[in-house]
PDB file of C-alpha atoms in Angstrom:
ATOM      1  CA  MET C1050      -2.670  -5.223  29.492  1.00  0.00           C
ATOM      2  CA  SER C1051      -6.376  -5.566  30.133  1.00  0.00           C
ATOM      3  CA  ALA C1052      -8.039  -8.695  28.877  1.00  0.00           C
ATOM      4  CA  GLY C1053     -11.352  -9.277  30.652  1.00  0.00           C
ATOM      5  CA  GLU C1054     -12.743 -12.628  31.707  1.00  0.00           C
ATOM      6  CA  GLY C1055     -13.461 -15.945  30.022  1.00  0.00           C
ATOM      7  CA  SER C1056     -11.531 -18.719  28.366  1.00  0.00           C
ATOM      8  CA  ALA C1057     -10.114 -19.166  24.910  1.00  0.00           C
ATOM      9  CA  GLY C1058     -12.429 -22.152  24.463  1.00  0.00           C
ATOM     10  CA  GLU C1059     -15.490 -19.919  24.732  1.00  0.00           C
ATOM     11  CA  GLY C1060     -15.586 -19.204  21.033  1.00  0.00           C
ATOM     12  CA  SER C1061     -15.395 -15.558  20.114  1.00  0.00           C
ATOM     13  CA  GLY C1062     -14.759 -14.312  23.687  1.00  0.00           C
ATOM     14  CA  VAL C1063     -11.014 -13.882  23.265  1.00  0.00           C
ATOM     15  CA  ALA C1064     -11.285 -12.802  19.639  1.00  0.00           C
ATOM     16  CA  ALA C1065     -13.822 -10.065  20.454  1.00  0.00           C
ATOM     17  CA  ARG C1066     -11.704  -8.277  23.051  1.00  0.00           C
ATOM     18  CA  THR C1067      -9.567  -5.196  22.704  1.00  0.00           C
ATOM     19  CA  VAL C1068      -6.177  -5.719  24.322  1.00  0.00           C
ATOM     20  CA  ARG C1069      -4.388  -2.671  25.711  1.00  0.00           C
ATOM     21  CA  THR C1070      -0.614  -2.613  26.190  1.00  0.00           C
ATOM     22  CA  SER C1071       1.573   0.299  27.235  1.00  0.00           C
ATOM     23  CA  ARG C1072       1.524   1.936  23.756  1.00  0.00           C
ATOM     24  CA  LEU C1073      -0.890  -0.150  21.710  1.00  0.00           C
ATOM     25  CA  ASP C1074      -4.491  -1.179  21.369  1.00  0.00           C
ATOM     26  CA  LEU C1075      -5.069  -4.537  19.697  1.00  0.00           C
ATOM     27  CA  VAL C1076      -8.534  -3.948  18.245  1.00  0.00           C
ATOM     28  CA  PRO C1077     -10.654  -6.821  16.890  1.00  0.00           C
ATOM     29  CA  LEU C1078     -10.372  -6.804  13.116  1.00  0.00           C
ATOM     30  CA  ALA C1079     -13.305  -5.365  11.171  1.00  0.00           C
ATOM     31  CA  VAL C1080     -13.968  -4.879   7.460  1.00  0.00           C
ATOM     32  CA  ALA C1081     -13.838  -1.126   8.115  1.00  0.00           C
ATOM     33  CA  HIS C1082     -10.075  -1.438   8.811  1.00  0.00           C
ATOM     34  CA  ALA C1083      -9.308  -2.615   5.258  1.00  0.00           C
ATOM     35  CA  GLU C1084      -8.750   0.795   3.667  1.00  0.00           C
ATOM     36  CA  GLU C1085      -6.179   1.975   6.239  1.00  0.00           C
ATOM     37  CA  MET C1086      -4.557  -1.460   6.489  1.00  0.00           C
ATOM     38  CA  ALA C1087      -4.108  -1.672   2.706  1.00  0.00           C
ATOM     39  CA  GLY C1088      -1.742   1.285   3.051  1.00  0.00           C
ATOM     40  CA  VAL C1089       0.009  -0.181   6.100  1.00  0.00           C
ATOM     41  CA  LEU C1090       0.611  -3.483   4.299  1.00  0.00           C
ATOM     42  CA  ALA C1091       1.374  -2.038   0.834  1.00  0.00           C
ATOM     43  CA  ASP C1092       5.145  -2.600   0.860  1.00  0.00           C
ATOM     44  CA  PRO C1093       6.000  -5.724  -1.203  1.00  0.00           C
ATOM     45  CA  ALA C1094       9.005  -6.258   1.109  1.00  0.00           C
ATOM     46  CA  LEU C1095       6.571  -7.440   3.806  1.00  0.00           C
ATOM     47  CA  HIS C1096       6.033 -10.563   1.698  1.00  0.00           C
ATOM     48  CA  ALA C1097       9.719 -11.476   1.332  1.00  0.00           C
ATOM     49  CA  PHE C1098       9.444 -14.348   3.818  1.00  0.00           C
ATOM     50  CA  ILE C1099       5.770 -15.296   3.526  1.00  0.00           C
ATOM     51  CA  GLY C1100       5.195 -14.970  -0.196  1.00  0.00           C
ATOM     52  CA  GLY C1101       2.314 -13.350  -2.005  1.00  0.00           C
ATOM     53  CA  ALA C1102       1.799  -9.675  -2.701  1.00  0.00           C
ATOM     54  CA  PRO C1103       0.028  -6.753  -1.037  1.00  0.00           C
ATOM     55  CA  LEU C1104      -3.757  -6.833  -1.369  1.00  0.00           C
ATOM     56  CA  SER C1105      -5.785  -3.960  -2.770  1.00  0.00           C
ATOM     57  CA  PRO C1106      -8.421  -2.356  -0.509  1.00  0.00           C
ATOM     58  CA  PRO C1107     -11.278  -4.370  -2.118  1.00  0.00           C
ATOM     59  CA  GLU C1108      -9.280  -7.612  -1.785  1.00  0.00           C
ATOM     60  CA  LEU C1109      -8.485  -6.792   1.845  1.00  0.00           C
ATOM     61  CA  ARG C1110     -12.163  -5.963   2.564  1.00  0.00           C
ATOM     62  CA  SER C1111     -13.121  -9.370   1.209  1.00  0.00           C
ATOM     63  CA  ARG C1112     -10.416 -11.113   3.251  1.00  0.00           C
ATOM     64  CA  TYR C1113     -11.324  -9.220   6.423  1.00  0.00           C
ATOM     65  CA  GLY C1114     -14.986 -10.121   5.895  1.00  0.00           C
ATOM     66  CA  ARG C1115     -14.076 -13.814   5.865  1.00  0.00           C
ATOM     67  CA  LEU C1116     -11.799 -13.466   8.894  1.00  0.00           C
ATOM     68  CA  ALA C1117     -14.312 -11.420  10.897  1.00  0.00           C
ATOM     69  CA  ALA C1118     -16.986 -14.054  10.222  1.00  0.00           C
ATOM     70  CA  GLY C1119     -14.865 -16.545  12.149  1.00  0.00           C
ATOM     71  CA  SER C1120     -13.762 -20.081  11.550  1.00  0.00           C
ATOM     72  CA  PRO C1121     -16.245 -22.411   9.876  1.00  0.00           C
ATOM     73  CA  ASP C1122     -14.995 -25.101  12.287  1.00  0.00           C
ATOM     74  CA  PRO C1123     -16.685 -24.682  15.681  1.00  0.00           C
ATOM     75  CA  ALA C1124     -13.642 -26.308  17.334  1.00  0.00           C
ATOM     76  CA  THR C1125     -11.366 -23.545  16.017  1.00  0.00           C
ATOM     77  CA  VAL C1126     -11.425 -19.886  17.052  1.00  0.00           C
ATOM     78  CA  TRP C1127      -9.875 -17.251  14.831  1.00  0.00           C
ATOM     79  CA  GLY C1128      -8.683 -14.136  16.608  1.00  0.00           C
ATOM     80  CA  ASN C1129      -7.564 -11.260  14.408  1.00  0.00           C
ATOM     81  CA  TRP C1130      -6.627  -7.811  15.637  1.00  0.00           C
ATOM     82  CA  VAL C1131      -5.330  -4.615  14.067  1.00  0.00           C
ATOM     83  CA  VAL C1132      -2.553  -2.923  16.009  1.00  0.00           C
ATOM     84  CA  ARG C1133      -3.232   0.738  16.774  1.00  0.00           C
ATOM     85  CA  LEU C1134      -0.357   2.905  17.999  1.00  0.00           C
ATOM     86  CA  ARG C1135      -2.202   5.233  20.368  1.00  0.00           C
ATOM     87  CA  ALA C1136       0.327   8.113  20.240  1.00  0.00           C
ATOM     88  CA  GLU C1137      -0.128   8.407  16.464  1.00  0.00           C
ATOM     89  CA  ASP C1138      -3.746   7.180  16.338  1.00  0.00           C
ATOM     90  CA  ARG C1139      -2.669   4.990  13.416  1.00  0.00           C
ATOM     91  CA  LEU C1140      -2.973   1.347  12.535  1.00  0.00           C
ATOM     92  CA  THR C1141       0.480  -0.186  12.224  1.00  0.00           C
ATOM     93  CA  GLY C1142      -0.049  -3.906  11.678  1.00  0.00           C
ATOM     94  CA  THR C1143      -1.949  -7.013  12.706  1.00  0.00           C
ATOM     95  CA  VAL C1144      -1.704  -9.949  15.073  1.00  0.00           C
ATOM     96  CA  GLN C1145      -3.638 -13.164  14.872  1.00  0.00           C
ATOM     97  CA  ALA C1146      -4.268 -16.358  16.781  1.00  0.00           C
ATOM     98  CA  THR C1147      -5.821 -19.635  15.730  1.00  0.00           C
ATOM     99  CA  VAL C1148      -7.016 -21.331  18.909  1.00  0.00           C
ATOM    100  CA  THR C1149      -7.716 -25.080  18.981  1.00  0.00           C
ATOM    101  CA  GLU C1150      -7.946 -28.035  21.356  1.00  0.00           C
ATOM    102  CA  ASP C1151     -10.625 -26.355  23.478  1.00  0.00           C
ATOM    103  CA  GLY C1152      -8.469 -23.290  23.969  1.00  0.00           C
ATOM    104  CA  ARG C1153      -5.294 -25.090  24.996  1.00  0.00           C
ATOM    105  CA  VAL C1154      -3.268 -24.502  21.796  1.00  0.00           C
ATOM    106  CA  ALA C1155      -2.866 -21.192  19.988  1.00  0.00           C
ATOM    107  CA  GLU C1156      -0.899 -20.526  16.843  1.00  0.00           C
ATOM    108  CA  VAL C1157       0.073 -16.862  16.568  1.00  0.00           C
ATOM    109  CA  ALA C1158       1.420 -14.538  13.890  1.00  0.00           C
ATOM    110  CA  TRP C1159       2.189 -10.842  13.502  1.00  0.00           C
ATOM    111  CA  VAL C1160       3.025  -8.292  10.848  1.00  0.00           C
ATOM    112  CA  VAL C1161       3.931  -4.638  11.225  1.00  0.00           C
ATOM    113  CA  GLY C1162       4.053  -2.206   8.330  1.00  0.00           C
ATOM    114  CA  THR C1163       7.496  -1.174   7.124  1.00  0.00           C
ATOM    115  CA  GLU C1164       7.063   2.429   8.305  1.00  0.00           C
ATOM    116  CA  TRP C1165       6.671   1.272  11.938  1.00  0.00           C
ATOM    117  CA  GLN C1166       9.261  -1.490  12.075  1.00  0.00           C
ATOM    118  CA  GLY C1167      12.200  -1.233  14.439  1.00  0.00           C
ATOM    119  CA  ARG C1168      10.151   0.492  17.152  1.00  0.00           C
ATOM    120  CA  GLY C1169       9.225  -2.569  19.237  1.00  0.00           C
ATOM    121  CA  ILE C1170       5.616  -2.572  18.046  1.00  0.00           C
ATOM    122  CA  ALA C1171       5.586  -6.202  16.887  1.00  0.00           C
ATOM    123  CA  ARG C1172       7.249  -7.283  20.134  1.00  0.00           C
ATOM    124  CA  GLU C1173       4.755  -5.402  22.299  1.00  0.00           C
ATOM    125  CA  ALA C1174       1.772  -6.590  20.261  1.00  0.00           C
ATOM    126  CA  ALA C1175       2.929 -10.233  20.329  1.00  0.00           C
ATOM    127  CA  GLU C1176       3.598 -10.061  24.073  1.00  0.00           C
ATOM    128  CA  GLY C1177       0.099  -8.636  24.645  1.00  0.00           C
ATOM    129  CA  LEU C1178      -1.514 -11.297  22.464  1.00  0.00           C
ATOM    130  CA  VAL C1179       0.380 -14.169  24.109  1.00  0.00           C
ATOM    131  CA  ALA C1180      -0.495 -12.832  27.577  1.00  0.00           C
ATOM    132  CA  LEU C1181      -4.189 -12.711  26.634  1.00  0.00           C
ATOM    133  CA  LEU C1182      -4.088 -16.278  25.352  1.00  0.00           C
ATOM    134  CA  VAL C1183      -2.259 -17.629  28.415  1.00  0.00           C
ATOM    135  CA  GLU C1184      -4.623 -15.769  30.774  1.00  0.00           C
ATOM    136  CA  ASN C1185      -7.495 -17.484  29.006  1.00  0.00           C
ATOM    137  CA  GLY C1186      -6.222 -21.035  29.191  1.00  0.00           C
ATOM    138  CA  ALA C1187      -3.799 -21.549  26.315  1.00  0.00           C
ATOM    139  CA  ARG C1188      -1.045 -23.925  27.393  1.00  0.00           C
ATOM    140  CA  THR C1189       0.915 -24.150  24.132  1.00  0.00           C
ATOM    141  CA  ILE C1190       1.642 -21.097  22.018  1.00  0.00           C
ATOM    142  CA  VAL C1191       3.111 -21.755  18.565  1.00  0.00           C
ATOM    143  CA  ALA C1192       4.578 -19.519  15.868  1.00  0.00           C
ATOM    144  CA  HIS C1193       6.289 -20.384  12.606  1.00  0.00           C
ATOM    145  CA  VAL C1194       9.239 -18.179  11.659  1.00  0.00           C
ATOM    146  CA  HIS C1195      11.344 -18.244   8.515  1.00  0.00           C
ATOM    147  CA  PRO C1196      14.909 -19.221   9.523  1.00  0.00           C
ATOM    148  CA  ASP C1197      16.343 -16.065   7.896  1.00  0.00           C
ATOM    149  CA  HIS C1198      13.853 -13.648   9.488  1.00  0.00           C
ATOM    150  CA  ALA C1199      15.885 -12.422  12.469  1.00  0.00           C
ATOM    151  CA  ALA C1200      13.431  -9.668  13.419  1.00  0.00           C
ATOM    152  CA  SER C1201      10.509 -12.084  13.626  1.00  0.00           C
ATOM    153  CA  ALA C1202      12.621 -14.561  15.596  1.00  0.00           C
ATOM    154  CA  ALA C1203      13.400 -11.754  18.059  1.00  0.00           C
ATOM    155  CA  VAL C1204       9.672 -11.029  18.421  1.00  0.00           C
ATOM    156  CA  ALA C1205       8.954 -14.705  19.078  1.00  0.00           C
ATOM    157  CA  ALA C1206      11.701 -14.868  21.703  1.00  0.00           C
ATOM    158  CA  ALA C1207      10.443 -11.692  23.412  1.00  0.00           C
ATOM    159  CA  ALA C1208       6.976 -13.262  23.609  1.00  0.00           C
ATOM    160  CA  GLY C1209       8.487 -16.209  25.466  1.00  0.00           C
ATOM    161  CA  LEU C1210       8.641 -18.692  22.615  1.00  0.00           C
ATOM    162  CA  ALA C1211      11.695 -20.817  21.877  1.00  0.00           C
ATOM    163  CA  PRO C1212      12.730 -22.446  18.610  1.00  0.00           C
ATOM    164  CA  THR C1213      12.220 -26.181  18.286  1.00  0.00           C
ATOM    165  CA  ASP C1214      14.011 -28.596  15.976  1.00  0.00           C
ATOM    166  CA  ARG C1215      10.856 -28.890  13.832  1.00  0.00           C
ATOM    167  CA  THR C1216      10.266 -27.110  10.542  1.00  0.00           C
ATOM    168  CA  VAL C1217       6.948 -26.738   8.742  1.00  0.00           C
ATOM    169  CA  ASP C1218       6.914 -25.519   5.136  1.00  0.00           C
ATOM    170  CA  GLY C1219      10.488 -24.277   5.545  1.00  0.00           C
ATOM    171  CA  GLU C1220       9.741 -22.320   8.732  1.00  0.00           C
ATOM    172  CA  VAL C1221      11.018 -23.074  12.227  1.00  0.00           C
ATOM    173  CA  ARG C1222       8.350 -23.988  14.750  1.00  0.00           C
ATOM    174  CA  TRP C1223       8.676 -21.871  17.901  1.00  0.00           C
ATOM    175  CA  GLU C1224       6.801 -22.846  21.083  1.00  0.00           C
ATOM    176  CA  ARG C1225       5.977 -21.672  24.540  1.00  0.00           C
ATOM    177  CA  ARG C1226       4.569 -24.275  26.928  1.00  0.00           C
ATOM    178  CA  VAL C1227       2.768 -23.071  30.029  1.00  0.00           C
ATOM    179  CA  SER C1228       2.442 -25.381  32.987  1.00  0.00           C
ATOM    180  CA  GLY C1229      -0.803 -25.573  34.888  1.00  0.00           C
TER     181      GLY C1229
END
């Protein structure tokens, strides 16, 4: 993985970087990704654990415009990336991080389109994202996983997170604490 220099507390520094893993590029989200991502995220089954429904390309363009503009709170950094599988030159999903407490805490999430599931893409993308965040000063990484979503729990575990005894909105809080 290549991440560059800087700290998560430097605003858009982390969010503006492309992260390269062995098979993937995590590319900073742009409105221009909406059309392709609408197809990637079109399967209603992706919403089984998180609710909602797939967004149309115009709805996704609007959402991506808001996300790309960044958090309205200067103490919070939003990092959003599309996941590109280099061998296929295709977008396959997204990862995101909400970074707070001057870069020390990051809440992460991931989604991979149905067509690409079961290939280790979410695991590799989450591992790359968590590594970027830790390299740049994050000391607590958090994810919330539905208790029945075994695949997402496996991704969280592969990224070094462990389940806690806390639940938030029916989801288990997973954490990774980094000393230092």
